[in-house]
PDB file of C-alpha atoms in Angstrom:
ATOM      1  CA  MET A 168       0.000   0.000   0.000  1.00 42.00           C
ATOM      2  CA  ALA A 169       1.418   3.388  -0.985  1.00 46.00           C
ATOM      3  CA  ASN A 170       1.847   6.130   1.576  1.00 45.00           C
ATOM      4  CA  THR A 171      -0.620   9.012   1.081  1.00 47.00           C
ATOM      5  CA  ASP A 172       0.553  11.572   3.642  1.00 47.00           C
ATOM      6  CA  PHE A 173       2.402  13.890   1.267  1.00 49.00           C
ATOM      7  CA  PRO A 174       5.103  15.106   1.170  1.00 56.00           C
ATOM      8  CA  ASN A 175       5.968  12.628   3.951  1.00 60.00           C
ATOM      9  CA  LEU A 176       7.456   9.486   2.384  1.00 74.00           C
ATOM     10  CA  GLY A 177       6.355   7.191   5.192  1.00 68.00           C
ATOM     11  CA  TYR A 178       7.635   3.815   6.420  1.00 79.00           C
ATOM     12  CA  GLY A 179      10.000   5.497   8.880  1.00 81.00           C
ATOM     13  CA  GLY A 180      12.066   7.191   6.206  1.00 88.00           C
ATOM     14  CA  GLN A 181      14.255  10.131   7.179  1.00 91.00           C
ATOM     15  CA  ILE A 182      14.503  13.256   5.017  1.00 93.00           C
ATOM     16  CA  GLU A 183      17.762  15.167   4.816  1.00 94.00           C
ATOM     17  CA  TYR A 184      18.971  17.999   2.591  1.00 96.00           C
ATOM     18  CA  LEU A 185      22.578  17.615   1.463  1.00 97.00           C
ATOM     19  CA  ALA A 186      24.661  20.499   0.133  1.00 98.00           C
ATOM     20  CA  MET A 187      26.575  19.538  -2.989  1.00 98.00           C
ATOM     21  CA  ALA A 188      30.049  20.884  -3.788  1.00 96.00           C
ATOM     22  CA  ASP A 189      28.561  23.897  -5.595  1.00 97.00           C
ATOM     23  CA  GLY A 190      26.131  24.680  -2.747  1.00 98.00           C
ATOM     24  CA  THR A 191      23.019  23.219  -4.405  1.00 98.00           C
ATOM     25  CA  ARG A 192      20.753  21.530  -1.855  1.00 98.00           C
ATOM     26  CA  ILE A 193      19.616  18.037  -2.767  1.00 98.00           C
ATOM     27  CA  ARG A 194      16.659  16.461  -0.992  1.00 96.00           C
ATOM     28  CA  THR A 195      17.446  12.907   0.052  1.00 96.00           C
ATOM     29  CA  ALA A 196      15.678  10.169   1.975  1.00 95.00           C
ATOM     30  CA  TYR A 197      16.974   7.062   3.645  1.00 95.00           C
ATOM     31  CA  TRP A 198      15.887   3.967   5.494  1.00 95.00           C
ATOM     32  CA  PRO A 199      19.155   2.701   7.063  1.00 94.00           C
ATOM     33  CA  THR A 200      20.250  -0.897   7.364  1.00 94.00           C
ATOM     34  CA  LYS A 201      19.009  -3.279  10.018  1.00 92.00           C
ATOM     35  CA  GLU A 202      20.628  -6.412  11.369  1.00 92.00           C
ATOM     36  CA  ASN A 203      18.911  -8.572   8.735  1.00 92.00           C
ATOM     37  CA  SER A 204      19.300  -6.211   5.737  1.00 96.00           C
ATOM     38  CA  ALA A 205      20.068  -8.126   2.541  1.00 96.00           C
ATOM     39  CA  GLY A 206      21.749  -5.168   0.890  1.00 98.00           C
ATOM     40  CA  ILE A 207      21.533  -1.442   0.296  1.00 98.00           C
ATOM     41  CA  ILE A 208      19.545  -0.101  -2.652  1.00 98.00           C
ATOM     42  CA  VAL A 209      20.282   3.387  -3.938  1.00 99.00           C
ATOM     43  CA  PHE A 210      17.347   4.571  -6.034  1.00 99.00           C
ATOM     44  CA  VAL A 211      17.572   7.218  -8.778  1.00 99.00           C
ATOM     45  CA  ASN A 212      14.342   8.532 -10.294  1.00 98.00           C
ATOM     46  CA  GLY A 213      13.544   9.851 -13.747  1.00 98.00           C
ATOM     47  CA  HIS A 214      13.130  13.241 -15.396  1.00 97.00           C
ATOM     48  CA  ARG A 215      10.711  15.631 -13.637  1.00 95.00           C
ATOM     49  CA  GLU A 216      10.017  13.066 -10.925  1.00 96.00           C
ATOM     50  CA  PHE A 217      10.017  13.204  -7.139  1.00 96.00           C
ATOM     51  CA  MET A 218      10.398  10.489  -4.528  1.00 95.00           C
ATOM     52  CA  GLU A 219       6.718  10.510  -3.534  1.00 93.00           C
ATOM     53  CA  LYS A 220       5.840   8.881  -6.871  1.00 94.00           C
ATOM     54  CA  TYR A 221       7.667   5.783  -5.679  1.00 95.00           C
ATOM     55  CA  THR A 222       6.125   5.188  -2.264  1.00 92.00           C
ATOM     56  CA  GLU A 223       4.551   1.895  -3.336  1.00 94.00           C
ATOM     57  CA  PHE A 224       7.738   0.740  -5.046  1.00 96.00           C
ATOM     58  CA  PHE A 225       9.780   1.821  -2.020  1.00 96.00           C
ATOM     59  CA  SER A 226       7.503  -0.155   0.313  1.00 94.00           C
ATOM     60  CA  GLU A 227       8.175  -3.262  -1.775  1.00 96.00           C
ATOM     61  CA  ILE A 228      11.936  -2.695  -1.584  1.00 97.00           C
ATOM     62  CA  LEU A 229      11.748  -2.326   2.185  1.00 95.00           C
ATOM     63  CA  ALA A 230       9.554  -5.423   2.509  1.00 95.00           C
ATOM     64  CA  ARG A 231      12.383  -7.382   0.889  1.00 96.00           C
ATOM     65  CA  ASN A 232      14.726  -6.385   3.733  1.00 96.00           C
ATOM     66  CA  TYR A 233      16.822  -3.923   1.782  1.00 97.00           C
ATOM     67  CA  ALA A 234      18.006  -0.645   3.224  1.00 97.00           C
ATOM     68  CA  LEU A 235      17.035   2.205   0.901  1.00 97.00           C
ATOM     69  CA  TYR A 236      18.592   5.532  -0.051  1.00 98.00           C
ATOM     70  CA  ALA A 237      16.965   7.874  -2.583  1.00 97.00           C
ATOM     71  CA  LEU A 238      17.063  11.464  -3.794  1.00 98.00           C
ATOM     72  CA  ASP A 239      15.256  14.083  -5.835  1.00 97.00           C
ATOM     73  CA  ASN A 240      17.635  14.935  -8.671  1.00 98.00           C
ATOM     74  CA  ARG A 241      18.683  18.573  -8.724  1.00 98.00           C
ATOM     75  CA  GLY A 242      16.207  20.787 -10.533  1.00 98.00           C
ATOM     76  CA  GLN A 243      13.174  18.694  -9.609  1.00 97.00           C
ATOM     77  CA  GLY A 244      11.098  17.566  -6.662  1.00 95.00           C
ATOM     78  CA  LEU A 245      12.084  19.516  -3.565  1.00 95.00           C
ATOM     79  CA  SER A 246      15.762  19.741  -4.455  1.00 97.00           C
ATOM     80  CA  ASP A 247      16.962  23.200  -5.468  1.00 98.00           C
ATOM     81  CA  ARG A 248      15.710  24.363  -8.853  1.00 97.00           C
ATOM     82  CA  LEU A 249      18.291  25.817 -11.213  1.00 96.00           C
ATOM     83  CA  LEU A 250      16.245  28.717 -12.582  1.00 97.00           C
ATOM     84  CA  ASP A 251      14.022  31.305 -10.910  1.00 95.00           C
ATOM     85  CA  GLU A 252      11.086  29.933 -12.913  1.00 94.00           C
ATOM     86  CA  ARG A 253      10.430  26.752 -10.922  1.00 92.00           C
ATOM     87  CA  LEU A 254       8.405  25.080 -13.649  1.00 93.00           C
ATOM     88  CA  LYS A 255      11.365  24.898 -16.030  1.00 96.00           C
ATOM     89  CA  SER A 256      13.362  21.682 -16.047  1.00 96.00           C
ATOM     90  CA  HIS A 257      16.892  22.854 -16.779  1.00 97.00           C
ATOM     91  CA  ILE A 258      20.475  21.603 -16.587  1.00 98.00           C
ATOM     92  CA  GLU A 259      23.662  22.661 -18.340  1.00 97.00           C
ATOM     93  CA  SER A 260      25.433  19.302 -18.208  1.00 98.00           C
ATOM     94  CA  PHE A 261      24.466  15.775 -17.173  1.00 98.00           C
ATOM     95  CA  ASP A 262      27.919  15.497 -15.586  1.00 98.00           C
ATOM     96  CA  VAL A 263      26.337  17.283 -12.626  1.00 98.00           C
ATOM     97  CA  PHE A 264      23.778  14.501 -12.090  1.00 99.00           C
ATOM     98  CA  SER A 265      26.516  11.873 -11.981  1.00 98.00           C
ATOM     99  CA  ASN A 266      28.585  13.987  -9.596  1.00 98.00           C
ATOM    100  CA  ASP A 267      25.561  14.546  -7.335  1.00 99.00           C
ATOM    101  CA  LEU A 268      24.932  10.810  -7.163  1.00 99.00           C
ATOM    102  CA  ASN A 269      28.568  10.232  -6.271  1.00 99.00           C
ATOM    103  CA  GLU A 270      28.434  12.854  -3.509  1.00 98.00           C
ATOM    104  CA  PHE A 271      25.229  11.353  -2.130  1.00 99.00           C
ATOM    105  CA  ILE A 272      26.676   7.849  -2.075  1.00 99.00           C
ATOM    106  CA  SER A 273      29.995   9.041  -0.644  1.00 98.00           C
ATOM    107  CA  LYS A 274      28.436  11.181   2.090  1.00 97.00           C
ATOM    108  CA  LYS A 275      25.402   9.117   3.120  1.00 97.00           C
ATOM    109  CA  VAL A 276      25.374   5.586   1.756  1.00 98.00           C
ATOM    110  CA  ILE A 277      28.979   4.687   2.523  1.00 97.00           C
ATOM    111  CA  SER A 278      28.533   6.013   6.056  1.00 96.00           C
ATOM    112  CA  ASP A 279      25.780   3.459   6.749  1.00 96.00           C
ATOM    113  CA  CYS A 280      27.040   1.219   9.555  1.00 94.00           C
ATOM    114  CA  ARG A 281      26.795  -1.912   7.361  1.00 95.00           C
ATOM    115  CA  ALA A 282      27.909  -0.476   4.026  1.00 96.00           C
ATOM    116  CA  GLN A 283      31.195  -2.385   4.172  1.00 95.00           C
ATOM    117  CA  GLU A 284      29.487  -5.697   4.995  1.00 96.00           C
ATOM    118  CA  ILE A 285      26.632  -6.005   2.495  1.00 97.00           C
ATOM    119  CA  PRO A 286      26.307  -5.210  -1.226  1.00 98.00           C
ATOM    120  CA  ILE A 287      25.232  -1.843  -2.584  1.00 98.00           C
ATOM    121  CA  TYR A 288      22.886  -1.899  -5.579  1.00 99.00           C
ATOM    122  CA  LEU A 289      21.689   0.855  -7.890  1.00 99.00           C
ATOM    123  CA  VAL A 290      18.059   0.764  -9.049  1.00 99.00           C
ATOM    124  CA  ALA A 291      16.806   3.456 -11.395  1.00 99.00           C
ATOM    125  CA  HIS A 292      14.113   4.510 -13.840  1.00 99.00           C
ATOM    126  CA  SER A 293      14.420   6.314 -17.197  1.00 98.00           C
ATOM    127  CA  MET A 294      16.738   9.341 -16.841  1.00 98.00           C
ATOM    128  CA  GLY A 295      17.866   7.763 -13.580  1.00 99.00           C
ATOM    129  CA  GLY A 296      19.096   4.769 -15.579  1.00 99.00           C
ATOM    130  CA  HIS A 297      21.084   7.118 -17.787  1.00 99.00           C
ATOM    131  CA  ILE A 298      22.599   8.801 -14.721  1.00 99.00           C
ATOM    132  CA  CYS A 299      23.489   5.396 -13.284  1.00 99.00           C
ATOM    133  CA  LEU A 300      25.424   4.417 -16.405  1.00 99.00           C
ATOM    134  CA  ARG A 301      27.354   7.693 -16.228  1.00 99.00           C
ATOM    135  CA  TYR A 302      28.046   7.128 -12.519  1.00 99.00           C
ATOM    136  CA  LEU A 303      29.121   3.505 -12.958  1.00 99.00           C
ATOM    137  CA  HIS A 304      31.569   4.552 -15.657  1.00 99.00           C
ATOM    138  CA  ASP A 305      33.016   7.504 -13.741  1.00 98.00           C
ATOM    139  CA  PHE A 306      33.007   6.075 -10.204  1.00 99.00           C
ATOM    140  CA  PRO A 307      33.648   2.312 -10.338  1.00 98.00           C
ATOM    141  CA  GLY A 308      34.221   0.015  -7.401  1.00 97.00           C
ATOM    142  CA  VAL A 309      31.335   0.952  -5.103  1.00 98.00           C
ATOM    143  CA  VAL A 310      28.215  -0.695  -6.546  1.00 99.00           C
ATOM    144  CA  SER A 311      27.886  -4.481  -6.953  1.00 98.00           C
ATOM    145  CA  LYS A 312      24.913  -4.622  -9.362  1.00 99.00           C
ATOM    146  CA  ALA A 313      22.452  -2.279 -11.042  1.00 99.00           C
ATOM    147  CA  VAL A 314      18.869  -2.467 -12.285  1.00 99.00           C
ATOM    148  CA  ILE A 315      17.782   0.109 -14.860  1.00 99.00           C
ATOM    149  CA  MET A 316      14.111   0.256 -15.851  1.00 99.00           C
ATOM    150  CA  ALA A 317      13.163   1.780 -19.222  1.00 98.00           C
ATOM    151  CA  PRO A 318      16.514   3.603 -19.324  1.00 98.00           C
ATOM    152  CA  MET A 319      16.873   6.853 -21.220  1.00 97.00           C
ATOM    153  CA  ILE A 320      19.706   5.688 -23.438  1.00 95.00           C
ATOM    154  CA  GLU A 321      18.080   7.875 -26.058  1.00 91.00           C
ATOM    155  CA  PHE A 322      14.788   9.736 -25.782  1.00 87.00           C
ATOM    156  CA  ASN A 323      12.170   9.351 -28.457  1.00 83.00           C
ATOM    157  CA  LEU A 324      12.476  12.076 -31.081  1.00 79.00           C
ATOM    158  CA  GLY A 325      11.291   9.826 -33.861  1.00 65.00           C
ATOM    159  CA  TYR A 326      13.515   8.398 -36.567  1.00 67.00           C
ATOM    160  CA  GLY A 327      15.490   9.436 -39.613  1.00 69.00           C
ATOM    161  CA  VAL A 328      15.030  12.943 -40.942  1.00 71.00           C
ATOM    162  CA  ILE A 329      12.579  14.003 -38.217  1.00 76.00           C
ATOM    163  CA  ALA A 330      14.992  13.094 -35.415  1.00 80.00           C
ATOM    164  CA  ALA A 331      17.897  14.778 -37.202  1.00 84.00           C
ATOM    165  CA  VAL A 332      15.938  18.009 -37.693  1.00 87.00           C
ATOM    166  CA  LEU A 333      14.777  18.107 -34.068  1.00 89.00           C
ATOM    167  CA  LYS A 334      18.313  17.536 -32.792  1.00 90.00           C
ATOM    168  CA  TYR A 335      19.576  20.340 -35.015  1.00 91.00           C
ATOM    169  CA  LEU A 336      16.893  22.711 -33.700  1.00 93.00           C
ATOM    170  CA  ILE A 337      17.775  21.865 -30.091  1.00 95.00           C
ATOM    171  CA  ARG A 338      21.476  22.497 -30.715  1.00 94.00           C
ATOM    172  CA  PHE A 339      20.779  25.700 -32.649  1.00 96.00           C
ATOM    173  CA  ALA A 340      18.397  27.131 -30.033  1.00 96.00           C
ATOM    174  CA  SER A 341      20.848  26.401 -27.211  1.00 94.00           C
ATOM    175  CA  ARG A 342      23.689  28.175 -29.022  1.00 93.00           C
ATOM    176  CA  LYS A 343      21.571  31.197 -29.917  1.00 94.00           C
ATOM    177  CA  GLY A 344      20.580  32.231 -26.405  1.00 96.00           C
ATOM    178  CA  PHE A 345      17.448  30.134 -25.893  1.00 96.00           C
ATOM    179  CA  ALA A 346      18.992  27.562 -23.530  1.00 97.00           C
ATOM    180  CA  GLU A 347      16.808  28.684 -20.609  1.00 96.00           C
ATOM    181  CA  LYS A 348      13.608  28.882 -22.662  1.00 95.00           C
ATOM    182  CA  PHE A 349      11.009  26.125 -22.752  1.00 94.00           C
ATOM    183  CA  ALA A 350      11.631  23.862 -25.729  1.00 92.00           C
ATOM    184  CA  PHE A 351       8.896  23.399 -28.337  1.00 86.00           C
ATOM    185  CA  GLY A 352       5.823  21.709 -26.875  1.00 79.00           C
ATOM    186  CA  GLN A 353       7.270  21.690 -23.362  1.00 81.00           C
ATOM    187  CA  LYS A 354       5.428  24.508 -21.604  1.00 71.00           C
ATOM    188  CA  ASN A 355       2.538  22.592 -20.131  1.00 63.00           C
ATOM    189  CA  PRO A 356       0.983  23.191 -16.698  1.00 60.00           C
ATOM    190  CA  PRO A 357      -0.672  20.221 -14.978  1.00 56.00           C
ATOM    191  CA  SER A 358      -4.197  20.152 -16.383  1.00 54.00           C
ATOM    192  CA  ARG A 359      -6.872  17.477 -16.659  1.00 49.00           C
ATOM    193  CA  SER A 360      -6.676  17.225 -20.470  1.00 45.00           C
ATOM    194  CA  HIS A 361      -2.882  17.139 -20.485  1.00 53.00           C
ATOM    195  CA  SER A 362      -2.914  14.550 -17.708  1.00 59.00           C
ATOM    196  CA  SER A 363      -5.133  12.115 -19.594  1.00 56.00           C
ATOM    197  CA  ILE A 364      -2.897  12.367 -22.657  1.00 59.00           C
ATOM    198  CA  LYS A 365       0.243  11.944 -20.564  1.00 75.00           C
ATOM    199  CA  GLN A 366      -1.070   8.800 -18.890  1.00 78.00           C
ATOM    200  CA  LYS A 367      -1.345   7.044 -22.249  1.00 81.00           C
ATOM    201  CA  PHE A 368       2.441   7.265 -22.550  1.00 91.00           C
ATOM    202  CA  LEU A 369       3.243   6.118 -19.004  1.00 95.00           C
ATOM    203  CA  THR A 370       0.963   3.426 -17.540  1.00 96.00           C
ATOM    204  CA  HIS A 371      -2.224   1.434 -18.060  1.00 96.00           C
ATOM    205  CA  ASP A 372      -3.076   1.727 -14.361  1.00 96.00           C
ATOM    206  CA  ASP A 373      -5.599   4.517 -13.740  1.00 94.00           C
ATOM    207  CA  GLN A 374      -5.406   4.387  -9.946  1.00 94.00           C
ATOM    208  CA  ARG A 375      -1.633   4.470  -9.740  1.00 94.00           C
ATOM    209  CA  TYR A 376      -1.522   7.341 -12.203  1.00 93.00           C
ATOM    210  CA  ALA A 377      -4.216   9.250 -10.288  1.00 92.00           C
ATOM    211  CA  LEU A 378      -2.013   9.059  -7.208  1.00 91.00           C
ATOM    212  CA  GLU A 379       0.524  11.335  -8.913  1.00 90.00           C
ATOM    213  CA  GLU A 380      -2.191  13.954  -9.451  1.00 88.00           C
ATOM    214  CA  LYS A 381      -3.166  13.675  -5.792  1.00 89.00           C
ATOM    215  CA  ILE A 382       0.441  14.168  -4.730  1.00 90.00           C
ATOM    216  CA  ILE A 383       0.868  17.293  -6.868  1.00 90.00           C
ATOM    217  CA  LYS A 384      -2.454  18.708  -5.694  1.00 89.00           C
ATOM    218  CA  SER A 385      -1.415  18.135  -2.075  1.00 88.00           C
ATOM    219  CA  PHE A 386       2.031  19.658  -2.550  1.00 91.00           C
ATOM    220  CA  PRO A 387       2.384  21.642  -5.823  1.00 91.00           C
ATOM    221  CA  ASP A 388       6.038  22.522  -5.179  1.00 93.00           C
ATOM    222  CA  LEU A 389       6.964  18.959  -6.109  1.00 94.00           C
ATOM    223  CA  TYR A 390       5.918  19.600  -9.708  1.00 93.00           C
ATOM    224  CA  VAL A 391       8.260  20.661 -12.487  1.00 93.00           C
ATOM    225  CA  GLY A 392       7.107  21.377 -16.032  1.00 90.00           C
ATOM    226  CA  GLY A 393       8.707  20.782 -19.389  1.00 91.00           C
ATOM    227  CA  ALA A 394      12.355  20.830 -20.392  1.00 95.00           C
ATOM    228  CA  THR A 395      14.339  23.808 -21.619  1.00 96.00           C
ATOM    229  CA  TYR A 396      16.433  23.745 -24.765  1.00 96.00           C
ATOM    230  CA  GLY A 397      19.424  23.653 -22.436  1.00 97.00           C
ATOM    231  CA  TRP A 398      18.201  20.480 -20.730  1.00 97.00           C
ATOM    232  CA  LEU A 399      17.599  18.777 -24.069  1.00 96.00           C
ATOM    233  CA  ASN A 400      20.990  19.903 -25.360  1.00 97.00           C
ATOM    234  CA  ALA A 401      22.718  18.550 -22.240  1.00 98.00           C
ATOM    235  CA  ALA A 402      20.831  15.269 -22.665  1.00 97.00           C
ATOM    236  CA  LEU A 403      22.013  14.965 -26.271  1.00 97.00           C
ATOM    237  CA  ASP A 404      25.600  15.585 -25.149  1.00 97.00           C
ATOM    238  CA  SER A 405      25.322  12.865 -22.519  1.00 98.00           C
ATOM    239  CA  ILE A 406      23.688  10.430 -24.945  1.00 97.00           C
ATOM    240  CA  GLU A 407      26.656  10.913 -27.274  1.00 97.00           C
ATOM    241  CA  THR A 408      28.966  10.183 -24.345  1.00 98.00           C
ATOM    242  CA  ILE A 409      27.230   6.904 -23.497  1.00 98.00           C
ATOM    243  CA  GLU A 410      27.139   5.856 -27.150  1.00 97.00           C
ATOM    244  CA  THR A 411      30.860   6.566 -27.655  1.00 97.00           C
ATOM    245  CA  PRO A 412      32.532   3.308 -28.780  1.00 97.00           C
ATOM    246  CA  GLY A 413      34.140   1.568 -25.814  1.00 97.00           C
ATOM    247  CA  TYR A 414      32.386   3.670 -23.163  1.00 98.00           C
ATOM    248  CA  LEU A 415      30.061   0.955 -21.876  1.00 98.00           C
ATOM    249  CA  ASP A 416      32.860  -1.623 -22.077  1.00 98.00           C
ATOM    250  CA  GLU A 417      34.423   0.080 -19.062  1.00 98.00           C
ATOM    251  CA  ILE A 418      31.380  -0.782 -16.920  1.00 98.00           C
ATOM    252  CA  THR A 419      31.914  -4.347 -15.735  1.00 98.00           C
ATOM    253  CA  ILE A 420      29.339  -5.019 -12.992  1.00 99.00           C
ATOM    254  CA  PRO A 421      26.167  -7.044 -13.755  1.00 98.00           C
ATOM    255  CA  ILE A 422      23.312  -4.827 -14.956  1.00 99.00           C
ATOM    256  CA  LEU A 423      19.687  -5.840 -15.439  1.00 99.00           C
ATOM    257  CA  THR A 424      17.971  -3.708 -18.068  1.00 99.00           C
ATOM    258  CA  VAL A 425      14.174  -3.931 -18.156  1.00 99.00           C
ATOM    259  CA  LEU A 426      12.575  -2.422 -21.259  1.00 99.00           C
ATOM    260  CA  ALA A 427       8.889  -1.599 -21.716  1.00 98.00           C
ATOM    261  CA  GLY A 428       7.402  -3.186 -24.814  1.00 98.00           C
ATOM    262  CA  LYS A 429       5.040  -0.244 -25.457  1.00 97.00           C
ATOM    263  CA  ASP A 430       7.465   2.548 -24.545  1.00 96.00           C
ATOM    264  CA  THR A 431       6.922   5.772 -26.510  1.00 94.00           C
ATOM    265  CA  VAL A 432       8.955   8.018 -24.185  1.00 94.00           C
ATOM    266  CA  VAL A 433      12.441   6.579 -24.645  1.00 96.00           C
ATOM    267  CA  ASN A 434      13.838   4.735 -27.627  1.00 93.00           C
ATOM    268  CA  SER A 435      13.822   1.083 -26.545  1.00 94.00           C
ATOM    269  CA  LYS A 436      15.118  -0.025 -29.939  1.00 93.00           C
ATOM    270  CA  THR A 437      18.342   1.902 -29.383  1.00 93.00           C
ATOM    271  CA  SER A 438      18.684   0.493 -25.859  1.00 96.00           C
ATOM    272  CA  LEU A 439      18.213  -3.033 -27.152  1.00 96.00           C
ATOM    273  CA  GLU A 440      20.773  -2.573 -29.928  1.00 95.00           C
ATOM    274  CA  LEU A 441      23.337  -0.916 -27.663  1.00 96.00           C
ATOM    275  CA  LEU A 442      23.088  -3.215 -24.642  1.00 97.00           C
ATOM    276  CA  SER A 443      22.171  -6.654 -25.986  1.00 94.00           C
ATOM    277  CA  GLY A 444      25.084  -9.017 -26.411  1.00 92.00           C
ATOM    278  CA  ARG A 445      27.213  -7.438 -23.688  1.00 96.00           C
ATOM    279  CA  LYS A 446      28.213 -10.175 -21.262  1.00 96.00           C
ATOM    280  CA  ASN A 447      27.466  -8.149 -18.110  1.00 98.00           C
ATOM    281  CA  PHE A 448      24.081  -6.821 -19.310  1.00 98.00           C
ATOM    282  CA  LYS A 449      20.914  -8.868 -19.023  1.00 98.00           C
ATOM    283  CA  VAL A 450      18.282  -7.207 -21.217  1.00 98.00           C
ATOM    284  CA  ILE A 451      14.636  -8.229 -21.007  1.00 98.00           C
ATOM    285  CA  THR A 452      11.469  -6.688 -22.437  1.00 98.00           C
ATOM    286  CA  ILE A 453       8.102  -6.719 -20.683  1.00 99.00           C
ATOM    287  CA  ASP A 454       5.741  -6.935 -23.625  1.00 98.00           C
ATOM    288  CA  GLY A 455       2.743  -4.620 -23.409  1.00 98.00           C
ATOM    289  CA  ALA A 456       4.098  -2.424 -20.620  1.00 98.00           C
ATOM    290  CA  ARG A 457       4.290   1.340 -20.974  1.00 98.00           C
ATOM    291  CA  HIS A 458       7.234   3.498 -19.896  1.00 97.00           C
ATOM    292  CA  GLU A 459       6.698   3.561 -16.108  1.00 98.00           C
ATOM    293  CA  ILE A 460       6.787  -0.172 -15.436  1.00 99.00           C
ATOM    294  CA  TYR A 461       7.137   0.384 -11.680  1.00 98.00           C
ATOM    295  CA  ARG A 462       3.561   1.730 -11.552  1.00 97.00           C
ATOM    296  CA  GLU A 463       1.996  -0.327 -14.311  1.00 98.00           C
ATOM    297  CA  ILE A 464      -0.871  -2.762 -13.817  1.00 98.00           C
ATOM    298  CA  ASP A 465      -0.076  -5.717 -11.550  1.00 98.00           C
ATOM    299  CA  GLN A 466       0.472  -8.086 -14.477  1.00 98.00           C
ATOM    300  CA  TYR A 467       3.527  -6.122 -15.614  1.00 99.00           C
ATOM    301  CA  ARG A 468       4.743  -5.137 -12.164  1.00 99.00           C
ATOM    302  CA  GLU A 469       4.832  -8.788 -11.095  1.00 98.00           C
ATOM    303  CA  GLN A 470       7.046  -9.585 -14.078  1.00 99.00           C
ATOM    304  CA  LEU A 471       9.306  -6.667 -13.173  1.00 99.00           C
ATOM    305  CA  TRP A 472       9.695  -7.772  -9.572  1.00 98.00           C
ATOM    306  CA  GLN A 473      10.323 -11.385 -10.555  1.00 98.00           C
ATOM    307  CA  GLU A 474      13.210 -10.246 -12.749  1.00 98.00           C
ATOM    308  CA  ILE A 475      14.630  -7.967 -10.045  1.00 99.00           C
ATOM    309  CA  ASP A 476      14.321 -10.599  -7.312  1.00 98.00           C
ATOM    310  CA  ASP A 477      16.002 -13.275  -9.428  1.00 98.00           C
ATOM    311  CA  PHE A 478      18.781 -10.919 -10.538  1.00 98.00           C
ATOM    312  CA  LEU A 479      19.693  -9.617  -7.091  1.00 98.00           C
ATOM    313  CA  ALA A 480      19.510 -13.099  -5.539  1.00 92.00           C
ATOM    314  CA  VAL A 481      22.282 -14.486  -7.763  1.00 71.00           C
ATOM    315  CA  GLU A 482      25.754 -14.226  -6.230  1.00 61.00           C
TER     316      GLU A 482
END
């Protein structure tokens, strides 16, 4: 059962704001280890998300006797926003996300009293999966395994000429002084009509999706709107980094990649082509699932959890 007392995450979780090296405050939450903890899971959420969206998923992690550490990525949730206009999702470089994750793990996770005794796992969704790959490349030796759900290896701009034109426009707008402006089609306040359209891209589960609306209504400051040209430009830069030949070869830990068969948000085809065949990547597709598998209908969520349980149980 998901917690509904927002913005309290529930289940005994502790909220703490951490100052990053540049002074940005990142909102974090943690449920420390217990004597019987099977491991420590560090959770990284997706673009425009906040930890409250994951209360049901978090409860299932905790029920499996894992300690849990999570954060709102900078620029979203209740972490510091990067522009005065709070509704704009903006970043200049995805390097910052990877560095933030490293600081969080170094300052909080490693200081857990059992961090040296039990394994540390990364679990992430969408943009969080992208951040995890950047982190695992740049800061090896800490995490034992990772699970990335519907990872944003490449977001869905279409194919061929359309994708090329859109990428050019993003690059051009960022260079010409529009980096902090909403990108085309991105300025959208939370409205009933927009919400019903958005759900069709994310989940088949009406009740789980409605919970997000309840959260935002209860605490509007959690919401962030569309991306700026600068955010999209930074994402393209980071995508090029991940797709650089040899880059992923330097990540050697086991990684479970769970793709959504009906994903229209990220480009699952690219993820499949890039990750399949690598000896340390297990890539599976949940046919029929939309982008947010973690809050899909039970049929798909049960498949997701079976894969995660089996993967983390193997030594």
